[in-house]
Amino acid sequence: MKSLEEYIKNNSKVLPGDILKVDSFLNHQLDVKLLKKIADEFKRKFKKDNVTKILTVESSGIAIATMCGYVFDCPVVFAKKSQTKNLNGSIYMAKIESYTQNRIYDVCVAKEFLSPEDRILIVDDFLANGKALNGLVDIVEVSKATLVGAGIVIEKSFQEGPEIMKKRNVRVESLAKIKSMGEQGIEFID
Amino acid sequence: MKSLEEYIKNNSKVLPGDILKVDSFLNHQLDVKLLKKIADEFKRKFKKDNVTKILTVESSGIAIATMCGYVFDCPVVFAKKSQTKNLNGSIYMAKIESYTQNRIYDVCVAKEFLSPEDRILIVDDFLANGKALNGLVDIVEVSKATLVGAGIVIEKSFQEGPEIMKKRNVRVESLAKIKSMGEQGIEFID
């Protein structure tokens, strides 16, 4: 998605530790017009897959998932990072290691919101080390729902996430694939 | 918003401790069609207020805020609950006490995303004890942006939040106002 690559070049910053700061449009301030274009592009890629539900993980996936729910005309479920008072009952859990926050946490989805009849599209802002996506794929597998694939906004193709997903036979559609980044700028895979 | 009240009656559960469980449509699974109707209703109420930015707090406000950003055609900013590696620089902070999680945490907004020229509409899923909204109002005040008001999906009118906002002269538009709730069901204010 060339327009997204241009947008990323113009609106993000590369920080030490291979961190791409996209706070101005993707995970602190949100450019909703851009999110709509992203959702439209995912719809174009997964239009034949009869998606019945969008799955993501809080917090930074929620905005993308919401626009996808609107475009795909289906409900969204976001995995929660902590069990709050009002999330009782039986849940699916997975462990996820956060790259930016440098810690491991549990994520959970209430069992009632994933059924074997569902056809799930996972969406997220980043695919880097693959830990978040891996945890979501685990949850979908245990729920016996069908995993249609994963729609990723920005893939850091030089990290291990894409390879992990390939080994698990998960179809990943990443709209911007970063080959390398640093002081010299960001280079995308064509 | 009568259709929302009906929806809440049919799809939520009242749990001990005055907790209204709306996991099936508002803060775990998301009914995006309902969110669109909610955003349309906020637009109807604030259409003359020249809103330039939607502000909320992660996580449960993000989906509502995203649909509002789409309908109002403006960017969204969500306050973050923890400072991650990639949120450097100068920030506005406020302390918020979570009713459902029973703890106090800091929320922060990068200063660059709120300017004195902005006209801010705050949106959130609940107004109960008012702590989250109060913290967001503090942040808007310090930023010198204009606070247009707050759009709330569900107000627990029997808790102190609405009164706190009244004392601060904040215009609050709540789409469903709960007078009382318990085993006997939910009663709304007309």
mmCIF file of C-alpha atoms in Angstrom:
data_model
loop_
_atom_site.group_PDB
_atom_site.id
_atom_site.type_symbol
_atom_site.label_atom_id
_atom_site.label_comp_id
_atom_site.label_asym_id
_atom_site.label_seq_id
_atom_site.Cartn_x
_atom_site.Cartn_y
_atom_site.Cartn_z
ATOM 1 C CA MET A 1 0.000 0.000 0.000
ATOM 2 C CA LYS A 2 2.172 2.788 -1.389
ATOM 3 C CA SER A 3 0.159 5.637 0.164
ATOM 4 C CA LEU A 4 0.659 4.077 3.608
ATOM 5 C CA GLU A 5 4.409 3.754 3.041
ATOM 6 C CA GLU A 6 4.603 7.425 2.100
ATOM 7 C CA TYR A 7 2.513 8.313 5.125
ATOM 8 C CA ILE A 8 4.808 6.315 7.432
ATOM 9 C CA LYS A 9 7.919 7.955 5.955
ATOM 10 C CA ASN A 10 6.463 11.408 6.535
ATOM 11 C CA ASN A 11 4.876 10.910 9.948
ATOM 12 C CA SER A 12 6.944 8.465 11.992
ATOM 13 C CA LYS A 13 10.265 8.488 13.782
ATOM 14 C CA VAL A 14 12.810 5.728 14.196
ATOM 15 C CA LEU A 15 13.963 5.454 17.814
ATOM 16 C CA PRO A 16 16.854 3.456 19.254
ATOM 17 C CA GLY A 17 16.039 -0.241 19.798
ATOM 18 C CA ASP A 18 14.269 -0.688 16.469
ATOM 19 C CA ILE A 19 11.217 1.195 17.670
ATOM 20 C CA LEU A 20 9.087 2.957 15.087
ATOM 21 C CA LYS A 21 7.191 5.802 16.718
ATOM 22 C CA VAL A 22 3.791 6.147 15.056
ATOM 23 C CA ASP A 23 2.114 8.030 17.903
ATOM 24 C CA SER A 24 0.865 10.803 15.657
ATOM 25 C CA PHE A 25 -1.483 8.607 13.619
ATOM 26 C CA LEU A 26 -1.697 4.982 14.778
ATOM 27 C CA ASN A 27 -1.450 4.413 18.511
ATOM 28 C CA HIS A 28 -1.884 7.598 20.533
ATOM 29 C CA GLN A 29 -3.363 10.107 18.134
ATOM 30 C CA LEU A 30 -5.422 8.349 15.447
ATOM 31 C CA ASP A 31 -5.825 9.469 11.849
ATOM 32 C CA VAL A 32 -9.272 7.971 11.334
ATOM 33 C CA LYS A 33 -9.293 8.676 7.582
ATOM 34 C CA LEU A 34 -6.129 6.617 7.271
ATOM 35 C CA LEU A 35 -7.665 3.855 9.419
ATOM 36 C CA LYS A 36 -10.652 3.776 7.062
ATOM 37 C CA LYS A 37 -8.330 3.349 4.061
ATOM 38 C CA ILE A 38 -6.477 0.572 5.910
ATOM 39 C CA ALA A 39 -9.766 -1.206 6.693
ATOM 40 C CA ASP A 40 -10.859 -0.859 3.041
ATOM 41 C CA GLU A 41 -7.585 -2.441 1.947
ATOM 42 C CA PHE A 42 -7.999 -5.376 4.346
ATOM 43 C CA LYS A 43 -11.534 -5.806 2.991
ATOM 44 C CA ARG A 44 -10.153 -5.929 -0.547
ATOM 45 C CA LYS A 45 -7.649 -8.625 0.466
ATOM 46 C CA PHE A 46 -10.074 -10.750 2.507
ATOM 47 C CA LYS A 47 -13.313 -10.115 0.614
ATOM 48 C CA LYS A 48 -13.803 -13.765 -0.382
ATOM 49 C CA ASP A 49 -13.146 -15.152 3.083
ATOM 50 C CA ASN A 50 -16.567 -14.624 4.678
ATOM 51 C CA VAL A 51 -15.118 -13.051 7.830
ATOM 52 C CA THR A 52 -17.652 -13.185 10.690
ATOM 53 C CA LYS A 53 -15.563 -11.553 13.408
ATOM 54 C CA ILE A 54 -12.538 -9.304 13.823
ATOM 55 C CA LEU A 55 -10.130 -10.138 16.676
ATOM 56 C CA THR A 56 -7.416 -7.891 18.103
ATOM 57 C CA VAL A 57 -5.693 -7.124 21.405
ATOM 58 C CA GLU A 58 -5.967 -3.992 23.497
ATOM 59 C CA SER A 59 -5.081 -1.194 23.244
ATOM 60 C CA SER A 60 -3.454 -0.197 19.999
ATOM 61 C CA GLY A 61 -5.355 -2.726 17.877
ATOM 62 C CA ILE A 62 -8.801 -1.525 18.910
ATOM 63 C CA ALA A 63 -9.099 1.485 16.595
ATOM 64 C CA ILE A 64 -8.050 -0.507 13.512
ATOM 65 C CA ALA A 65 -10.346 -3.370 14.503
ATOM 66 C CA THR A 66 -13.271 -0.984 14.969
ATOM 67 C CA MET A 67 -12.899 0.456 11.464
ATOM 68 C CA CYS A 68 -12.542 -3.100 10.125
ATOM 69 C CA GLY A 69 -15.740 -4.120 11.938
ATOM 70 C CA TYR A 70 -17.465 -1.192 10.253
ATOM 71 C CA VAL A 71 -16.154 -2.049 6.791
ATOM 72 C CA PHE A 72 -16.618 -5.838 7.120
ATOM 73 C CA ASP A 73 -20.004 -5.289 8.812
ATOM 74 C CA CYS A 74 -19.281 -7.731 11.644
ATOM 75 C CA PRO A 75 -18.577 -7.619 15.395
ATOM 76 C CA VAL A 76 -15.132 -7.016 16.892
ATOM 77 C CA VAL A 77 -13.585 -8.756 19.892
ATOM 78 C CA PHE A 78 -10.518 -7.407 21.606
ATOM 79 C CA ALA A 79 -8.459 -9.592 23.934
ATOM 80 C CA LYS A 80 -8.020 -7.991 27.340
ATOM 81 C CA LYS A 81 -4.690 -7.619 29.064
ATOM 82 C CA SER A 82 -5.925 -7.912 32.625
ATOM 83 C CA GLN A 83 -8.855 -9.607 34.222
ATOM 84 C CA THR A 84 -11.157 -6.941 35.606
ATOM 85 C CA LYS A 85 -14.018 -7.349 38.070
ATOM 86 C CA ASN A 86 -16.552 -7.552 35.289
ATOM 87 C CA LEU A 87 -14.867 -10.206 33.149
ATOM 88 C CA ASN A 88 -16.009 -13.327 34.956
ATOM 89 C CA GLY A 89 -16.823 -16.733 33.582
ATOM 90 C CA SER A 90 -14.777 -18.948 31.385
ATOM 91 C CA ILE A 91 -12.027 -17.442 29.297
ATOM 92 C CA TYR A 92 -9.350 -18.355 26.780
ATOM 93 C CA MET A 93 -5.893 -17.160 27.823
ATOM 94 C CA ALA A 94 -2.512 -16.692 26.180
ATOM 95 C CA LYS A 95 0.809 -15.227 27.295
ATOM 96 C CA ILE A 96 2.180 -12.326 25.288
ATOM 97 C CA GLU A 97 5.545 -10.600 25.557
ATOM 98 C CA SER A 98 5.379 -6.896 24.788
ATOM 99 C CA TYR A 99 8.243 -5.575 22.720
ATOM 100 C CA THR A 100 7.697 -1.905 23.576
ATOM 101 C CA GLN A 101 6.809 -2.447 27.227
ATOM 102 C CA ASN A 102 9.404 -5.167 27.849
ATOM 103 C CA ARG A 103 7.187 -7.431 29.943
ATOM 104 C CA ILE A 104 5.068 -10.571 29.707
ATOM 105 C CA TYR A 105 1.354 -10.405 30.350
ATOM 106 C CA ASP A 106 -1.716 -12.591 30.032
ATOM 107 C CA VAL A 107 -4.417 -11.755 27.505
ATOM 108 C CA CYS A 108 -7.855 -13.276 27.646
ATOM 109 C CA VAL A 109 -11.015 -13.571 25.594
ATOM 110 C CA ALA A 110 -14.358 -14.670 27.035
ATOM 111 C CA LYS A 111 -15.239 -18.047 25.530
ATOM 112 C CA GLU A 112 -18.767 -16.931 24.669
ATOM 113 C CA PHE A 113 -17.421 -14.514 22.011
ATOM 114 C CA LEU A 114 -15.581 -17.075 19.858
ATOM 115 C CA SER A 115 -17.462 -20.040 18.435
ATOM 116 C CA PRO A 116 -16.473 -22.914 16.096
ATOM 117 C CA GLU A 117 -18.745 -21.361 13.441
ATOM 118 C CA ASP A 118 -16.755 -18.102 13.429
ATOM 119 C CA ARG A 119 -14.360 -17.150 10.656
ATOM 120 C CA ILE A 120 -11.835 -14.876 12.344
ATOM 121 C CA LEU A 121 -9.669 -12.134 10.894
ATOM 122 C CA ILE A 122 -7.022 -10.966 13.356
ATOM 123 C CA VAL A 123 -5.866 -7.362 12.904
ATOM 124 C CA ASP A 124 -3.101 -5.432 14.652
ATOM 125 C CA ASP A 125 -0.961 -2.351 14.220
ATOM 126 C CA PHE A 126 2.437 -4.106 14.194
ATOM 127 C CA LEU A 127 3.961 -7.482 13.471
ATOM 128 C CA ALA A 128 7.471 -7.478 14.955
ATOM 129 C CA ASN A 129 8.585 -10.369 17.162
ATOM 130 C CA GLY A 130 5.210 -12.012 16.569
ATOM 131 C CA LYS A 131 4.399 -12.593 20.224
ATOM 132 C CA ALA A 132 1.051 -10.770 20.261
ATOM 133 C CA LEU A 133 -0.150 -12.346 17.022
ATOM 134 C CA ASN A 134 1.079 -15.755 18.155
ATOM 135 C CA GLY A 135 -0.986 -15.485 21.335
ATOM 136 C CA LEU A 136 -4.104 -14.503 19.394
ATOM 137 C CA VAL A 137 -3.606 -17.396 16.959
ATOM 138 C CA ASP A 138 -3.336 -19.757 19.977
ATOM 139 C CA ILE A 139 -6.657 -18.456 21.285
ATOM 140 C CA VAL A 140 -8.402 -18.896 17.918
ATOM 141 C CA GLU A 141 -7.044 -22.456 17.632
ATOM 142 C CA VAL A 142 -8.294 -23.458 21.070
ATOM 143 C CA SER A 143 -11.716 -21.924 20.332
ATOM 144 C CA LYS A 144 -11.983 -24.139 17.203
ATOM 145 C CA ALA A 145 -13.019 -21.115 15.147
ATOM 146 C CA THR A 146 -11.553 -20.839 11.635
ATOM 147 C CA LEU A 147 -8.644 -18.442 11.305
ATOM 148 C CA VAL A 148 -8.930 -16.655 7.968
ATOM 149 C CA GLY A 149 -5.666 -14.777 8.406
ATOM 150 C CA ALA A 150 -4.068 -11.705 9.910
ATOM 151 C CA GLY A 151 -4.200 -8.124 8.647
ATOM 152 C CA ILE A 152 -1.183 -6.137 9.821
ATOM 153 C CA VAL A 153 -0.644 -2.431 9.258
ATOM 154 C CA ILE A 154 3.152 -2.352 9.661
ATOM 155 C CA GLU A 155 5.368 -5.416 9.470
ATOM 156 C CA LYS A 156 8.970 -5.234 10.603
ATOM 157 C CA SER A 157 10.060 -7.883 8.166
ATOM 158 C CA PHE A 158 13.573 -8.038 9.652
ATOM 159 C CA GLN A 159 12.224 -9.377 12.961
ATOM 160 C CA GLU A 160 11.113 -12.954 13.585
ATOM 161 C CA GLY A 161 7.313 -12.474 13.546
ATOM 162 C CA PRO A 162 6.701 -13.075 9.813
ATOM 163 C CA GLU A 163 8.784 -16.300 9.888
ATOM 164 C CA ILE A 164 6.922 -17.605 12.955
ATOM 165 C CA MET A 165 3.591 -17.053 11.211
ATOM 166 C CA LYS A 166 4.832 -18.731 8.035
ATOM 167 C CA LYS A 167 5.798 -21.816 10.049
ATOM 168 C CA ARG A 168 2.306 -21.855 11.591
ATOM 169 C CA ASN A 169 0.714 -21.568 8.116
ATOM 170 C CA VAL A 170 -1.011 -18.328 9.019
ATOM 171 C CA ARG A 171 -1.866 -16.104 6.061
ATOM 172 C CA VAL A 172 -0.486 -12.651 6.876
ATOM 173 C CA GLU A 173 -1.362 -9.584 4.814
ATOM 174 C CA SER A 174 0.872 -6.691 5.842
ATOM 175 C CA LEU A 175 0.169 -3.320 4.235
ATOM 176 C CA ALA A 176 3.662 -1.899 4.787
ATOM 177 C CA LYS A 177 6.675 -4.165 5.087
ATOM 178 C CA ILE A 178 9.817 -2.617 6.503
ATOM 179 C CA LYS A 179 13.058 -4.131 5.231
ATOM 180 C CA SER A 180 15.297 -1.909 7.340
ATOM 181 C CA MET A 181 15.167 1.283 9.340
ATOM 182 C CA GLY A 182 17.606 3.540 11.099
ATOM 183 C CA GLU A 183 19.176 6.973 10.941
ATOM 184 C CA GLN A 184 19.280 6.701 7.166
ATOM 185 C CA GLY A 185 15.491 6.375 7.003
ATOM 186 C CA ILE A 186 13.019 3.575 6.396
ATOM 187 C CA GLU A 187 13.281 1.121 3.527
ATOM 188 C CA PHE A 188 10.254 -0.908 2.495
ATOM 189 C CA ILE A 189 10.020 -4.258 0.694
ATOM 190 C CA ASP A 190 8.397 -3.781 -2.692
ATOM 191 C CA MET B 1 -31.685 7.375 23.107
ATOM 192 C CA LYS B 2 -34.516 4.872 23.525
ATOM 193 C CA SER B 3 -33.027 2.244 21.192
ATOM 194 C CA LEU B 4 -29.838 2.214 23.299
ATOM 195 C CA GLU B 5 -31.835 1.779 26.519
ATOM 196 C CA GLU B 6 -33.655 -1.186 25.023
ATOM 197 C CA TYR B 7 -30.364 -2.600 23.798
ATOM 198 C CA ILE B 8 -28.810 -2.257 27.270
ATOM 199 C CA LYS B 9 -31.817 -3.942 28.921
ATOM 200 C CA ASN B 10 -31.571 -6.892 26.526
ATOM 201 C CA ASN B 11 -27.789 -7.307 26.400
ATOM 202 C CA SER B 12 -26.274 -6.401 29.762
ATOM 203 C CA LYS B 13 -26.141 -7.934 33.219
ATOM 204 C CA VAL B 14 -26.144 -6.253 36.600
ATOM 205 C CA LEU B 15 -23.420 -7.669 38.835
ATOM 206 C CA PRO B 16 -22.886 -7.136 42.580
ATOM 207 C CA GLY B 17 -21.139 -3.846 43.433
ATOM 208 C CA ASP B 18 -23.186 -1.752 41.003
ATOM 209 C CA ILE B 19 -21.322 -3.117 38.008
ATOM 210 C CA LEU B 20 -23.106 -3.196 34.661
ATOM 211 C CA LYS B 21 -21.599 -5.875 32.459
ATOM 212 C CA VAL B 22 -21.704 -4.708 28.848
ATOM 213 C CA ASP B 23 -18.987 -7.045 27.576
ATOM 214 C CA SER B 24 -21.102 -8.367 24.726
ATOM 215 C CA PHE B 25 -21.340 -5.046 22.866
ATOM 216 C CA LEU B 26 -19.340 -2.199 24.418
ATOM 217 C CA ASN B 27 -16.052 -3.162 26.028
ATOM 218 C CA HIS B 28 -14.883 -6.640 25.077
ATOM 219 C CA GLN B 29 -16.981 -7.612 22.080
ATOM 220 C CA LEU B 30 -18.017 -4.523 20.115
ATOM 221 C CA ASP B 31 -21.254 -4.065 18.200
ATOM 222 C CA VAL B 32 -19.878 -1.677 15.605
ATOM 223 C CA LYS B 33 -23.309 -0.891 14.131
ATOM 224 C CA LEU B 34 -24.401 0.272 17.574
ATOM 225 C CA LEU B 35 -21.196 2.315 17.933
ATOM 226 C CA LYS B 36 -21.982 4.020 14.620
ATOM 227 C CA LYS B 37 -25.469 4.955 15.870
ATOM 228 C CA ILE B 38 -23.931 6.264 19.108
ATOM 229 C CA ALA B 39 -21.430 8.376 17.164
ATOM 230 C CA ASP B 40 -24.235 9.718 14.931
ATOM 231 C CA GLU B 41 -26.179 10.715 18.030
ATOM 232 C CA PHE B 42 -23.168 12.539 19.522
ATOM 233 C CA LYS B 43 -22.756 14.320 16.178
ATOM 234 C CA ARG B 44 -26.406 15.415 16.322
ATOM 235 C CA LYS B 45 -25.897 16.812 19.832
ATOM 236 C CA PHE B 46 -22.562 18.538 19.164
ATOM 237 C CA LYS B 47 -22.998 19.486 15.501
ATOM 238 C CA LYS B 48 -22.768 23.243 16.151
ATOM 239 C CA ASP B 49 -19.674 23.016 18.324
ATOM 240 C CA ASN B 50 -16.967 22.787 15.657
ATOM 241 C CA VAL B 51 -15.223 19.856 17.303
ATOM 242 C CA THR B 52 -11.633 19.548 16.054
ATOM 243 C CA LYS B 53 -10.537 16.536 18.112
ATOM 244 C CA ILE B 54 -12.028 13.607 20.032
ATOM 245 C CA LEU B 55 -10.342 12.690 23.340
ATOM 246 C CA THR B 56 -10.808 9.474 25.320
ATOM 247 C CA VAL B 57 -8.847 7.116 27.562
ATOM 248 C CA GLU B 58 -7.704 3.591 26.807
ATOM 249 C CA SER B 59 -9.002 0.988 26.462
ATOM 250 C CA SER B 60 -12.766 0.902 26.482
ATOM 251 C CA GLY B 61 -13.170 4.434 25.102
ATOM 252 C CA ILE B 62 -11.114 3.822 21.964
ATOM 253 C CA ALA B 63 -13.753 2.082 19.842
ATOM 254 C CA ILE B 64 -16.381 4.760 20.540
ATOM 255 C CA ALA B 65 -13.840 7.512 19.933
ATOM 256 C CA THR B 66 -12.783 5.940 16.624
ATOM 257 C CA MET B 67 -16.355 5.883 15.296
ATOM 258 C CA CYS B 68 -16.782 9.469 16.532
ATOM 259 C CA GLY B 69 -13.604 10.500 14.713
ATOM 260 C CA TYR B 70 -15.064 8.951 11.565
ATOM 261 C CA VAL B 71 -18.428 10.691 11.935
ATOM 262 C CA PHE B 72 -17.005 14.064 13.049
ATOM 263 C CA ASP B 73 -14.228 13.784 10.439
ATOM 264 C CA CYS B 74 -11.466 14.708 12.881
ATOM 265 C CA PRO B 75 -8.525 13.024 14.640
ATOM 266 C CA VAL B 76 -8.819 11.071 17.885
ATOM 267 C CA VAL B 77 -6.423 11.109 20.823
ATOM 268 C CA PHE B 78 -6.554 8.496 23.531
ATOM 269 C CA ALA B 79 -4.869 9.052 26.886
ATOM 270 C CA LYS B 80 -2.486 6.231 27.732
ATOM 271 C CA LYS B 81 -2.477 4.436 31.044
ATOM 272 C CA SER B 82 1.202 3.655 31.204
ATOM 273 C CA GLN B 83 4.256 5.268 29.798
ATOM 274 C CA THR B 84 5.756 2.941 27.223
ATOM 275 C CA LYS B 85 9.218 3.075 25.676
ATOM 276 C CA ASN B 86 7.946 4.939 22.648
ATOM 277 C CA LEU B 87 6.037 7.728 24.408
ATOM 278 C CA ASN B 88 8.862 10.096 25.169
ATOM 279 C CA GLY B 89 8.845 13.833 25.326
ATOM 280 C CA SER B 90 6.620 16.171 27.227
ATOM 281 C CA ILE B 91 3.268 14.913 28.400
ATOM 282 C CA TYR B 92 0.175 16.024 30.299
ATOM 283 C CA MET B 93 -0.678 13.694 33.198
ATOM 284 C CA ALA B 94 -3.651 13.052 35.448
ATOM 285 C CA LYS B 95 -4.429 10.492 38.130
ATOM 286 C CA ILE B 96 -7.494 8.319 37.614
ATOM 287 C CA GLU B 97 -9.109 5.843 39.992
ATOM 288 C CA SER B 98 -10.643 2.879 38.182
ATOM 289 C CA TYR B 99 -14.007 1.783 39.532
ATOM 290 C CA THR B 100 -13.953 -1.679 37.965
ATOM 291 C CA GLN B 101 -10.255 -2.350 38.535
ATOM 292 C CA ASN B 102 -10.115 -0.814 42.011
ATOM 293 C CA ARG B 103 -6.773 0.953 41.588
ATOM 294 C CA ILE B 104 -5.292 4.350 40.854
ATOM 295 C CA TYR B 105 -3.207 4.911 37.766
ATOM 296 C CA ASP B 106 -1.663 7.735 35.790
ATOM 297 C CA VAL B 107 -2.925 8.616 32.348
ATOM 298 C CA CYS B 108 -0.979 10.769 29.964
ATOM 299 C CA VAL B 109 -1.354 12.621 26.671
ATOM 300 C CA ALA B 110 1.588 13.878 24.623
ATOM 301 C CA LYS B 111 1.503 17.686 24.659
ATOM 302 C CA GLU B 112 1.962 17.885 20.901
ATOM 303 C CA PHE B 113 -1.520 16.406 20.316
ATOM 304 C CA LEU B 114 -3.540 19.040 22.213
ATOM 305 C CA SER B 115 -3.234 22.686 21.247
ATOM 306 C CA PRO B 116 -4.991 25.864 22.456
ATOM 307 C CA GLU B 117 -6.724 26.059 19.053
ATOM 308 C CA ASP B 118 -8.393 22.669 19.553
ATOM 309 C CA ARG B 119 -12.057 22.264 20.404
ATOM 310 C CA ILE B 120 -12.214 18.960 22.271
ATOM 311 C CA LEU B 121 -15.082 16.530 22.668
ATOM 312 C CA ILE B 122 -14.345 13.895 25.317
ATOM 313 C CA VAL B 123 -16.126 10.567 24.829
ATOM 314 C CA ASP B 124 -16.252 7.503 27.063
ATOM 315 C CA ASP B 125 -18.302 4.377 27.633
ATOM 316 C CA PHE B 126 -19.318 5.093 31.247
ATOM 317 C CA LEU B 127 -19.750 8.006 33.611
ATOM 318 C CA ALA B 128 -19.952 6.564 37.145
ATOM 319 C CA ASN B 129 -17.790 8.047 39.902
ATOM 320 C CA GLY B 130 -16.457 10.569 37.390
ATOM 321 C CA LYS B 131 -12.777 9.914 38.048
ATOM 322 C CA ALA B 132 -11.789 9.111 34.452
ATOM 323 C CA LEU B 133 -13.709 12.037 32.981
ATOM 324 C CA ASN B 134 -12.385 14.353 35.700
ATOM 325 C CA GLY B 135 -8.816 13.430 34.788
ATOM 326 C CA LEU B 136 -9.431 14.053 31.093
ATOM 327 C CA VAL B 137 -11.040 17.427 31.853
ATOM 328 C CA ASP B 138 -7.950 18.329 33.931
ATOM 329 C CA ILE B 139 -5.727 17.499 30.959
ATOM 330 C CA VAL B 140 -7.810 19.599 28.544
ATOM 331 C CA GLU B 141 -7.752 22.557 30.974
ATOM 332 C CA VAL B 142 -3.983 22.455 31.353
ATOM 333 C CA SER B 143 -3.559 22.228 27.566
ATOM 334 C CA LYS B 144 -5.622 25.448 27.172
ATOM 335 C CA ALA B 145 -7.728 23.777 24.478
ATOM 336 C CA THR B 146 -11.474 24.491 24.552
ATOM 337 C CA LEU B 147 -13.574 21.739 26.083
ATOM 338 C CA VAL B 148 -16.812 21.481 24.103
ATOM 339 C CA GLY B 149 -18.278 18.825 26.373
ATOM 340 C CA ALA B 150 -18.420 15.119 27.079
ATOM 341 C CA GLY B 151 -20.357 12.437 25.231
ATOM 342 C CA ILE B 152 -21.096 9.459 27.473
ATOM 343 C CA VAL B 153 -22.738 6.223 26.368
ATOM 344 C CA ILE B 154 -24.012 5.060 29.787
ATOM 345 C CA GLU B 155 -24.350 7.320 32.809
ATOM 346 C CA LYS B 156 -24.929 5.831 36.246
ATOM 347 C CA SER B 157 -26.865 8.852 37.417
ATOM 348 C CA PHE B 158 -27.010 7.550 40.990
ATOM 349 C CA GLN B 159 -23.225 7.839 41.381
ATOM 350 C CA GLU B 160 -21.317 11.071 41.948
ATOM 351 C CA GLY B 161 -19.861 11.606 38.445
ATOM 352 C CA PRO B 162 -22.701 13.689 36.954
ATOM 353 C CA GLU B 163 -22.717 16.021 40.002
ATOM 354 C CA ILE B 164 -18.930 16.491 39.862
ATOM 355 C CA MET B 165 -19.175 17.489 36.185
ATOM 356 C CA LYS B 166 -22.059 19.864 36.907
ATOM 357 C CA LYS B 167 -19.942 21.631 39.529
ATOM 358 C CA ARG B 168 -17.116 21.951 36.994
ATOM 359 C CA ASN B 169 -19.544 23.386 34.411
ATOM 360 C CA VAL B 170 -18.826 20.602 31.956
ATOM 361 C CA ARG B 171 -21.594 19.947 29.444
ATOM 362 C CA VAL B 172 -22.325 16.216 29.606
ATOM 363 C CA GLU B 173 -24.525 14.473 27.044
ATOM 364 C CA SER B 174 -25.281 10.947 28.221
ATOM 365 C CA LEU B 175 -27.225 8.728 25.833
ATOM 366 C CA ALA B 176 -28.580 6.372 28.511
ATOM 367 C CA LYS B 177 -29.026 7.523 32.113
ATOM 368 C CA ILE B 178 -29.505 4.824 34.707
ATOM 369 C CA LYS B 179 -31.610 5.856 37.701
ATOM 370 C CA SER B 180 -31.283 2.532 39.473
ATOM 371 C CA MET B 181 -30.257 -1.042 38.780
ATOM 372 C CA GLY B 182 -30.317 -4.329 40.629
ATOM 373 C CA GLU B 183 -31.969 -7.709 40.651
ATOM 374 C CA GLN B 184 -35.251 -6.095 39.669
ATOM 375 C CA GLY B 185 -33.714 -4.795 36.438
ATOM 376 C CA ILE B 186 -32.489 -1.445 35.134
ATOM 377 C CA GLU B 187 -34.514 1.752 35.383
ATOM 378 C CA PHE B 188 -33.613 4.713 33.168
ATOM 379 C CA ILE B 189 -34.227 8.434 33.676
ATOM 380 C CA ASP B 190 -36.641 9.698 31.015
#
